[in-house]
Coordinates of C-alpha atoms in Angstrom, one line a residue:
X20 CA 0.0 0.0 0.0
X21 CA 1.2 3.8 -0.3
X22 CA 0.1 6.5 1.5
X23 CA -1.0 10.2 0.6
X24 CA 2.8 11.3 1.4
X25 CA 4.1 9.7 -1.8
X26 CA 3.8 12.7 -4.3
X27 CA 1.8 12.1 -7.8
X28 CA 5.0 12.6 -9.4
X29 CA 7.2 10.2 -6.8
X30 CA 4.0 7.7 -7.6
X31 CA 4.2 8.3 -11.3
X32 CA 8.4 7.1 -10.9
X33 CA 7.5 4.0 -8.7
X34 CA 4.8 3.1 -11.5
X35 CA 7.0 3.8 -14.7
X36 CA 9.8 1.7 -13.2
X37 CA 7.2 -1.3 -12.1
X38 CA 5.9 -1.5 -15.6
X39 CA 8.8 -1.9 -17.2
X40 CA 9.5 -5.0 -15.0
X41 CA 6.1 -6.4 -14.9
X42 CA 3.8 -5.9 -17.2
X43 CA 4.0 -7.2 -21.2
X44 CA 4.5 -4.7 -24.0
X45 CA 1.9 -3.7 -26.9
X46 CA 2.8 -3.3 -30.4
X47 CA 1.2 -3.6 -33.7
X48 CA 2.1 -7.1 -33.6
X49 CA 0.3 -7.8 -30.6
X50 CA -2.6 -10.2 -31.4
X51 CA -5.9 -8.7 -30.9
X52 CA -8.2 -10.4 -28.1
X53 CA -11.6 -9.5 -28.3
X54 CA -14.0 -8.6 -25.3
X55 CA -16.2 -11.6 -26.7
X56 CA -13.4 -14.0 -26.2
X57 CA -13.1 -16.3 -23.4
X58 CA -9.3 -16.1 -23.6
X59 CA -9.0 -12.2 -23.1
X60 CA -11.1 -13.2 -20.2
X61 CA -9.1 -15.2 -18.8
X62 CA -6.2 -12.7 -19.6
X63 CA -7.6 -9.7 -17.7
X64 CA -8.0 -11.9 -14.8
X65 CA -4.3 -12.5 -14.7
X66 CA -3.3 -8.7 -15.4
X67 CA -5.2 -7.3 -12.8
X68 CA -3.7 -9.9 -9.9
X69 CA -0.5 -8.9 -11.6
X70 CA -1.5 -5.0 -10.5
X71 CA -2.7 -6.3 -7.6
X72 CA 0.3 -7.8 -6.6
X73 CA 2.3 -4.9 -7.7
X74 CA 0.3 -2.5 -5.3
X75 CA -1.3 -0.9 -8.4
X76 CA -4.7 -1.7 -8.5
X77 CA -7.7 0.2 -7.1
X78 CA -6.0 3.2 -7.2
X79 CA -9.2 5.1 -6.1
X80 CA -10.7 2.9 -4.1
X81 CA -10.5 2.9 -0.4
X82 CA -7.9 1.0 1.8
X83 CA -10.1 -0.8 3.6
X84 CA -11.9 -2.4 0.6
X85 CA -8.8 -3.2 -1.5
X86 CA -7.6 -0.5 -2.7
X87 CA -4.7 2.0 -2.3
X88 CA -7.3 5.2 -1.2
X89 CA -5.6 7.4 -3.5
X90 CA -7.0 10.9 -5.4
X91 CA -7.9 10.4 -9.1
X92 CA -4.3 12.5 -10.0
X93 CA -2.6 9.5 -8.8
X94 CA -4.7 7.2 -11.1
X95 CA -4.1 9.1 -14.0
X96 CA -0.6 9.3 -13.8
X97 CA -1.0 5.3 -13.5
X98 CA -2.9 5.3 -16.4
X99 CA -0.8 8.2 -18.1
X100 CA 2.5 5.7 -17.8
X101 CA 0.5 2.7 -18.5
X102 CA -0.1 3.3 -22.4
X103 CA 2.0 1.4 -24.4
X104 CA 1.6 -2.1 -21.8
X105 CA -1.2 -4.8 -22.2
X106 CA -3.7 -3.9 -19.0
X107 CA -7.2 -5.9 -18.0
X108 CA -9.1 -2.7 -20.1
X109 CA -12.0 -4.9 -20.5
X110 CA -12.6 -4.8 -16.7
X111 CA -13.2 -1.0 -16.6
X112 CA -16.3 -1.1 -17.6
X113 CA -18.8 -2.4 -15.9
X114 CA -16.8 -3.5 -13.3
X115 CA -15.1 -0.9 -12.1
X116 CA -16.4 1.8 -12.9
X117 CA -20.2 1.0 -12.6
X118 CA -20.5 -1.7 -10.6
X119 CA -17.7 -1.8 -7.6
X120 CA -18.2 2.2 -7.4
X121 CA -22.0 2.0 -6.9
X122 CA -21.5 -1.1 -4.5
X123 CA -19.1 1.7 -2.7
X124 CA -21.9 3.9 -2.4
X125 CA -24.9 2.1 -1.5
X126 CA -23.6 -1.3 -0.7
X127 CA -23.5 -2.9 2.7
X128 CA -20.4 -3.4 4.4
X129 CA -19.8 -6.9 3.7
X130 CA -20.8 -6.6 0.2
X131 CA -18.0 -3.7 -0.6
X132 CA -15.6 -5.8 1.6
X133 CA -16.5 -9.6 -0.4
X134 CA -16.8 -7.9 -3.7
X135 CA -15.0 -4.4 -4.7
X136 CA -12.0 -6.8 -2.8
X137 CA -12.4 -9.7 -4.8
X138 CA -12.7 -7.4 -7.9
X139 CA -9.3 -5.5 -7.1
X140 CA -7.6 -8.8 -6.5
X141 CA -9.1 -10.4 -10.0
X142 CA -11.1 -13.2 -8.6
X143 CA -14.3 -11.3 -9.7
X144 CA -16.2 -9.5 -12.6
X145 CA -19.3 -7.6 -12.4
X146 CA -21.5 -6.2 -14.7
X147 CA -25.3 -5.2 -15.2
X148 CA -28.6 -6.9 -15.2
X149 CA -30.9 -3.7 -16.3
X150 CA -32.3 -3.2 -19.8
X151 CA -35.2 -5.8 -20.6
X152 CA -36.7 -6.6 -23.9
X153 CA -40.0 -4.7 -24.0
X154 CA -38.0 -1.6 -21.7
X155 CA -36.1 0.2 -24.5
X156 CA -34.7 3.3 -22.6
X157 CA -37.6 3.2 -19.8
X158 CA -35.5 1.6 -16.8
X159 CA -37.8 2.1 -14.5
X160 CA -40.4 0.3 -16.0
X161 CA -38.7 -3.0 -15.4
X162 CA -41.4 -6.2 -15.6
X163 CA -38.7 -8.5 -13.7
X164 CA -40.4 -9.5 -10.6
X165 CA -38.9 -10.5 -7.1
X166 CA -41.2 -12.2 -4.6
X167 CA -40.1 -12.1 -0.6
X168 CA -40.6 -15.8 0.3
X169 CA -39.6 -15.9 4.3
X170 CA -36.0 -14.1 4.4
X171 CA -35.5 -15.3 0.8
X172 CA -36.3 -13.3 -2.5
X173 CA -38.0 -15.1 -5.5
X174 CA -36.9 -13.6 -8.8
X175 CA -38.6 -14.3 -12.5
X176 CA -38.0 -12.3 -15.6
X177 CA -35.8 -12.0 -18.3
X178 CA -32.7 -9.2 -19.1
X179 CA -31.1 -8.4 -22.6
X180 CA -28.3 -6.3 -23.9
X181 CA -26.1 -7.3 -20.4
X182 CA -22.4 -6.4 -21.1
X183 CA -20.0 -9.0 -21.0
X184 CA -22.5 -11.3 -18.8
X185 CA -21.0 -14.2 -19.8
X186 CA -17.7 -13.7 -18.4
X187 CA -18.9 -12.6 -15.1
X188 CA -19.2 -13.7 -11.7
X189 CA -22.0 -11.0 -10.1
X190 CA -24.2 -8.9 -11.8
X191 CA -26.2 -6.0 -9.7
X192 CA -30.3 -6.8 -11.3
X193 CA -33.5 -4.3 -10.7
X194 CA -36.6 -5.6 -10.4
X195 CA -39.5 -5.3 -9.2
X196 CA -41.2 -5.7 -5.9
X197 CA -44.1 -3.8 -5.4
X198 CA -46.6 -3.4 -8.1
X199 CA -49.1 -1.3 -6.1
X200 CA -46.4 1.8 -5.9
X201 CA -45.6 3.8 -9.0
X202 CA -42.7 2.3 -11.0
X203 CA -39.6 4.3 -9.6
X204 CA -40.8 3.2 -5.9
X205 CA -41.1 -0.3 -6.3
X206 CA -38.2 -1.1 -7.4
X207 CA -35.0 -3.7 -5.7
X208 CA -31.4 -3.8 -6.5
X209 CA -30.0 -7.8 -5.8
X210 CA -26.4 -8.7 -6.0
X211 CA -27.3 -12.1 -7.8
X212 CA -24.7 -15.1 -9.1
X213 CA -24.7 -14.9 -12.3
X214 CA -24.5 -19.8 -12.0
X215 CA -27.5 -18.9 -9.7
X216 CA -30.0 -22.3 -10.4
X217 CA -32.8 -21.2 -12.6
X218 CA -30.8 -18.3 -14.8
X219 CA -30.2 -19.4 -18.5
X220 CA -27.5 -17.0 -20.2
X221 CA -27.6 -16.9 -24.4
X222 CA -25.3 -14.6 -26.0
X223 CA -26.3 -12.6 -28.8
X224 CA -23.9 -12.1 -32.1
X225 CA -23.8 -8.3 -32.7
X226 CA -23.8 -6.8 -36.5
X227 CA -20.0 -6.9 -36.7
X228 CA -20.1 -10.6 -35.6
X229 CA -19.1 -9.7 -32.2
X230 CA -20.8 -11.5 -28.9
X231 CA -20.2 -9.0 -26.2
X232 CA -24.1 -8.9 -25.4
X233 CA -26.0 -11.2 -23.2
X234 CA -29.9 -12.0 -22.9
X235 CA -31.1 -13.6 -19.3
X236 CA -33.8 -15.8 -18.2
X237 CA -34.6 -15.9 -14.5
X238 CA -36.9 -18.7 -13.5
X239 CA -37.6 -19.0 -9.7
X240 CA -33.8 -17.7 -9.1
X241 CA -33.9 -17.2 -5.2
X242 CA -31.6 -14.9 -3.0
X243 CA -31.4 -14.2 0.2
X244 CA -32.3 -11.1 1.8
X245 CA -28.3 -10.0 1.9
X246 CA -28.1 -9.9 -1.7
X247 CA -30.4 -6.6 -1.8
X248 CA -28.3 -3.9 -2.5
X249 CA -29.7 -0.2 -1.0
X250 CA -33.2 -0.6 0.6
X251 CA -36.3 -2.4 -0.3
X252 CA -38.0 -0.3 -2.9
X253 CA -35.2 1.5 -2.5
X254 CA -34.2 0.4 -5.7
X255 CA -34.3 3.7 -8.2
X256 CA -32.1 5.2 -5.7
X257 CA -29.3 2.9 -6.2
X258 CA -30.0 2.3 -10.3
X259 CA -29.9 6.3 -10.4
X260 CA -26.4 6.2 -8.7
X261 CA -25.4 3.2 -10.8
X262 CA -26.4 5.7 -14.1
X263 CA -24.5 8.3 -12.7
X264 CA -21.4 5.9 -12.5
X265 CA -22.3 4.7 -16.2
X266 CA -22.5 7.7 -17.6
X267 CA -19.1 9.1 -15.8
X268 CA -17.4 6.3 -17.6
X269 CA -18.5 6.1 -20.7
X270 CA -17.9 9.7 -21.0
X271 CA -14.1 9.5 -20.0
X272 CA -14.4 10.6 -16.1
X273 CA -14.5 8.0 -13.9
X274 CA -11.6 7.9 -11.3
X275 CA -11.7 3.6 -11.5
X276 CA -10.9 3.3 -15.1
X277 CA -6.9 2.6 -15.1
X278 CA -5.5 2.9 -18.4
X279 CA -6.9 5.2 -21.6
X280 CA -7.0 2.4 -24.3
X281 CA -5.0 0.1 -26.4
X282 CA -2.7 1.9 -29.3
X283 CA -3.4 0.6 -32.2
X284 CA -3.0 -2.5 -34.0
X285 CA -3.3 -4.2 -37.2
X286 CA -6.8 -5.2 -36.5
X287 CA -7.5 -2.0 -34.3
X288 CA -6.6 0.8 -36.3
X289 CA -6.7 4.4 -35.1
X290 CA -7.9 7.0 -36.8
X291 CA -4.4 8.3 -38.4
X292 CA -3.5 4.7 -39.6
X293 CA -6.5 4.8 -41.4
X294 CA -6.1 8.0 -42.9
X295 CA -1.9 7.1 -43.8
X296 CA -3.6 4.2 -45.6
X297 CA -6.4 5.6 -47.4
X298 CA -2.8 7.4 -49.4
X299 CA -4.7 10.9 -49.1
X300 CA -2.9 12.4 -46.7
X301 CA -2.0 15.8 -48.6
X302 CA -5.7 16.2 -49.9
X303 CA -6.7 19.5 -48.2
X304 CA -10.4 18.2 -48.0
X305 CA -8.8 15.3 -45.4
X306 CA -6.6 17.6 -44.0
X307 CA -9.5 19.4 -43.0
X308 CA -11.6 16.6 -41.9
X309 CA -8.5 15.2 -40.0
X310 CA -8.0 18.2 -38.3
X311 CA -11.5 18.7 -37.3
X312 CA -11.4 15.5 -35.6
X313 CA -8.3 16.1 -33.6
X314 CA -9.8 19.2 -32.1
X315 CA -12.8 17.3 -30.9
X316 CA -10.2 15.4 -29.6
X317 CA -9.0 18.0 -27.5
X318 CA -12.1 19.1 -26.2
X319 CA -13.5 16.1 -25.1
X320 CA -10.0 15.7 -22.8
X321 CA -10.4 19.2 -21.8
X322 CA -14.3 18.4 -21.0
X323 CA -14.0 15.8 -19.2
X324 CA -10.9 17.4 -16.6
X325 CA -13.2 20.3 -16.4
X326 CA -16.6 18.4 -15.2
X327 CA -15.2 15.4 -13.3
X328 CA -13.2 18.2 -11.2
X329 CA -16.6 20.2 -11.3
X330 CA -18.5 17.1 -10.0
X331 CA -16.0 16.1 -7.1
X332 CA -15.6 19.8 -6.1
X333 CA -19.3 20.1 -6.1
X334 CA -19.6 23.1 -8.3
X335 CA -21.4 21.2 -10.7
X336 CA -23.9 18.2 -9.8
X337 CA -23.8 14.9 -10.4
X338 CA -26.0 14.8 -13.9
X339 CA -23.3 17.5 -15.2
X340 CA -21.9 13.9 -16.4
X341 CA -24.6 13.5 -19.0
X342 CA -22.2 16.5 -20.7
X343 CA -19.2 13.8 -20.8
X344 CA -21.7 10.7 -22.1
X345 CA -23.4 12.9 -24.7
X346 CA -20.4 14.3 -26.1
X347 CA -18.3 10.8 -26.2
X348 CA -21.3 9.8 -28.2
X349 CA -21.0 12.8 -30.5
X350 CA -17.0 12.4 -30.8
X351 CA -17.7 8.5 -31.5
X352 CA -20.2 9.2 -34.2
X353 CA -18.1 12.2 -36.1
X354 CA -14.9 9.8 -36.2
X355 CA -16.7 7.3 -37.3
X356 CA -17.9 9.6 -39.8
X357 CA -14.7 10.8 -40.9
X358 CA -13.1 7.2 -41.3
X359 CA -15.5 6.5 -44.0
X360 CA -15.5 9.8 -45.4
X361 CA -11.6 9.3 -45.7
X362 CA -11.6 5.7 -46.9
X363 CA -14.1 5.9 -49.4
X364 CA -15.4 2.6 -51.3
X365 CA -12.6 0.7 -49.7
X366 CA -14.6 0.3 -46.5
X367 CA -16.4 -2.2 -48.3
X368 CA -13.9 -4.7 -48.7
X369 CA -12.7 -6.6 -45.3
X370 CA -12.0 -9.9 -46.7
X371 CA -8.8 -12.1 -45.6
X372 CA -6.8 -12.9 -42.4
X373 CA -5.2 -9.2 -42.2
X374 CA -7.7 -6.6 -43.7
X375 CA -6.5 -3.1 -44.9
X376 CA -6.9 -0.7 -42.5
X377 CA -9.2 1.3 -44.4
X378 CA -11.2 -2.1 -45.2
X379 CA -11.9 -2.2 -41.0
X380 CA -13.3 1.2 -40.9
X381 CA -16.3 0.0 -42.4
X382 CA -16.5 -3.2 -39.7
X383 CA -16.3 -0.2 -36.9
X384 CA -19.4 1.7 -38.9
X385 CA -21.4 -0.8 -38.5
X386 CA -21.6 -0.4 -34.6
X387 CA -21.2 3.0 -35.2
X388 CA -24.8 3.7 -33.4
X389 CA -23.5 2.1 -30.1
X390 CA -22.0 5.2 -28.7
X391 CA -25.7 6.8 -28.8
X392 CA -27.0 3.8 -26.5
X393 CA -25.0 2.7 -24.1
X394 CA -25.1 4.2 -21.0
X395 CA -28.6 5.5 -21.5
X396 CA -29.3 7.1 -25.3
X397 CA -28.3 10.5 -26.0
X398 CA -31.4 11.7 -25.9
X399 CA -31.8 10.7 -22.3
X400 CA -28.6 12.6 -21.6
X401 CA -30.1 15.9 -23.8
X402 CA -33.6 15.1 -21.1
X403 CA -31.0 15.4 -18.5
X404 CA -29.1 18.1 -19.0
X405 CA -31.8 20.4 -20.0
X406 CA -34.2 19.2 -17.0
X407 CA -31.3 18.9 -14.2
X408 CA -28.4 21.4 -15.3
X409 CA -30.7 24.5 -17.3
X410 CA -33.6 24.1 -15.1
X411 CA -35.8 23.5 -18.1
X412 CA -39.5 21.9 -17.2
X413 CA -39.6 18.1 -17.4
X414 CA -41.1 16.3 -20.3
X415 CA -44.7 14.9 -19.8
X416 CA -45.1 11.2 -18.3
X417 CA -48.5 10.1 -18.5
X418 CA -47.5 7.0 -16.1
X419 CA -46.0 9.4 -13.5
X420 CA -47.2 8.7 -9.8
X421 CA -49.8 5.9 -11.2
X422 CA -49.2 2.5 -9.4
X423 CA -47.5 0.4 -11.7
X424 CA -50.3 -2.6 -11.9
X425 CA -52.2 0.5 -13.1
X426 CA -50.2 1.8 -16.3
X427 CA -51.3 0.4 -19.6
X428 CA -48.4 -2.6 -21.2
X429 CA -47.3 -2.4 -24.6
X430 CA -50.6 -1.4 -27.0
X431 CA -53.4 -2.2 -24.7

């Protein structure tokens, strides 16, 4: 462990010198392991008890749970020196970031201690059990039930569109348990297994033939009454801080994400490999477009220093991290944007074992449209910042207040 006394910088040292001793290098020749692959799985387990070992992981989180208690500086000098190694990226998010840091805030004692710990050490991943198939972007109108039977909980319902569910251990699920209050106040947060007898797990191939998604079946899954997280219909409360966490770190600005991202590879070109390859490189019109994208670049690292300080200073509230989710989205989309634009028709070809760099811009377009949803759709995040940062009125909800059993289901 360190304490506060060791200075960013003195940290910063420490860590440069630790990687080059202990953790593996990245170069374009580094093989590509997808977040759908069992085997980068099983890799990011082995990283992060590497950090662990090392006395670098959980920067942020506190001592007593794990972690070194450290300020986010300290974290992203860690992650500042880390670029360049192979690091357990895929456990970031939902994790880290989402998962362990809401357990933090609403969790009981013993759950932060078994799980944020086990996390840090890499015996655990977490992720989400939230969006359900007739939901869309409505959370709180979540169908999955959960029935108290004596000091146990009886759960039934399904789940879709769960990150990374079928590599994890724990996933934090909303449903339902009291029909008779409106939908945000009936509403339960479990810590449930994700082997729990009666859940059934199908993964679902994305466009870009990529299995990262999960669907979920619950079918008389019980739990005890430890596994609620928060309160007993307490549930919006803790899926409202779990939202605040997601949308922190998709947007760049949560202090549990260690490292910034892979450099590119063959198979993972960035943005200037594509361009080199497209061969247009001294057409003003790319120029232009490259250069456009570079500043939005720079704002987006400026944003997000600006609002996560904002946010832990207290001059801005929490939903000033919509800003950071809706304009990841809007960076996302205009790059995505640009590769095509700069690649033209060869986008359309990705055949073969090692496909031209401009050839995989068009794979990345087609999940182009994923920036807008995850984490809550942009337009969710344009609801919230005009409603909760401009003081704008709030949209009309016809189901607001009415008992849940009340408020009419799909097109009856």
């Amino acid at each position: 462990m360190t304490g506060n006394s060791e200075s960013v910088e003195a940290f910063r040292t420490r860590a440069r010198v630790w990687l080059a001793d202990n953790m593996p290098r990245l170069d374009a020749d580094t093989p590509l392991l997808l977040g759908d692959d069992e085997a980068h799985w099983k890799r990011a387990r082995e990283l992060q008890r590497r950090l662990y070992a090392g006395g670098f992981a959980g920067i942020c989180f506190p001592e007593e749970y794990g972690g070194l208690g450290l300020p986010q500086p300290y974290q992203e000098a860690f992650s500042e020196e880390a670029w360049g190694y192979e690091m357990p990226l895929v456990l970031n998010i939902p994790t880290f970031s989402i998962c362990c840091a809401t357990l933090l805030d609403v969790g009981t004692e013993e759950q932060k201690r078994e799980h944020i710990g086990a996390a840090i050490r890499g015996d655990e991943v977490l992720v989400q059990f939230l969006s359900e198939p007739g939901g869309g972007s409505d959370l709180a109108g979540v169908r999955t039930r959960a029935d108290r039977d004596g000091d146990m909980w009886v759960i039934n319902g399904a789940k879709i569109w769960s990150t990374f569910a079928f590599a994890a251990d724990y996933a934090l699920c909303l449903a339902r348990t009291d029909a008779d209050q409106p939908k945000h106040q009936g509403l339960t947060m479990f810590l449930m297994p994700t082997n729990a007898v009666g859940v059934t797990l199908n993964r679902i191939r994305m466009v870009d033939g990529t299995r990262e998604f999960c669907e979920e079946f619950f079918d008389n899954v019980v739990l005890p009454d430890s596994a609620v997280v928060g309160e007993v219909n307490g549930g919006w409360t803790v899926a409202s801080r779990q939202m605040f966490h997601e949308r922190n770190a998709v947007g760049g600005g949560s202090p549990y994400v260690s490292g910034h991202g892979e450099p590119p590879t063959k198979l993972k070109p960035g943005f200037l490999d594509i361009v080199r390859a497209s061969g247009r490189t001294a057409e003003p019109d790319v120029r232009t477009t490259v250069g456009g994208i570079m500043a939005l670049a720079t704002v987006q690292t400026q944003l997000v220093s600006r609002v996560s300080a904002g946010i832990v200073e207290g001059r801005l509230p929490p939903a000033a991290a919509s800003l950071l989710r809706l304009f990841s989205a809007e960076f996302l989309e205009a790059e995505a944007d640009a590769k095509i634009r700069v690649a033209g028709a060869a986008t359309g070809i990705a055949a073969g074992p090692e496909p031209d760099a401009t050839a995989l811009a068009g794979v990345a377009y087609l999940v182009r449209q994923g920036g807008s949803l995850g984490g809550g759709t942009t337009e969710m995040s344009r609801n919230i910042v005009s409603e909760r940062l401009l003081g704008m009125p709030r949209e009309h909800a016809p189901d607001r207040g009415v008992p849940f059993n009340q408020v009419t289901q799909g097109s009856r």
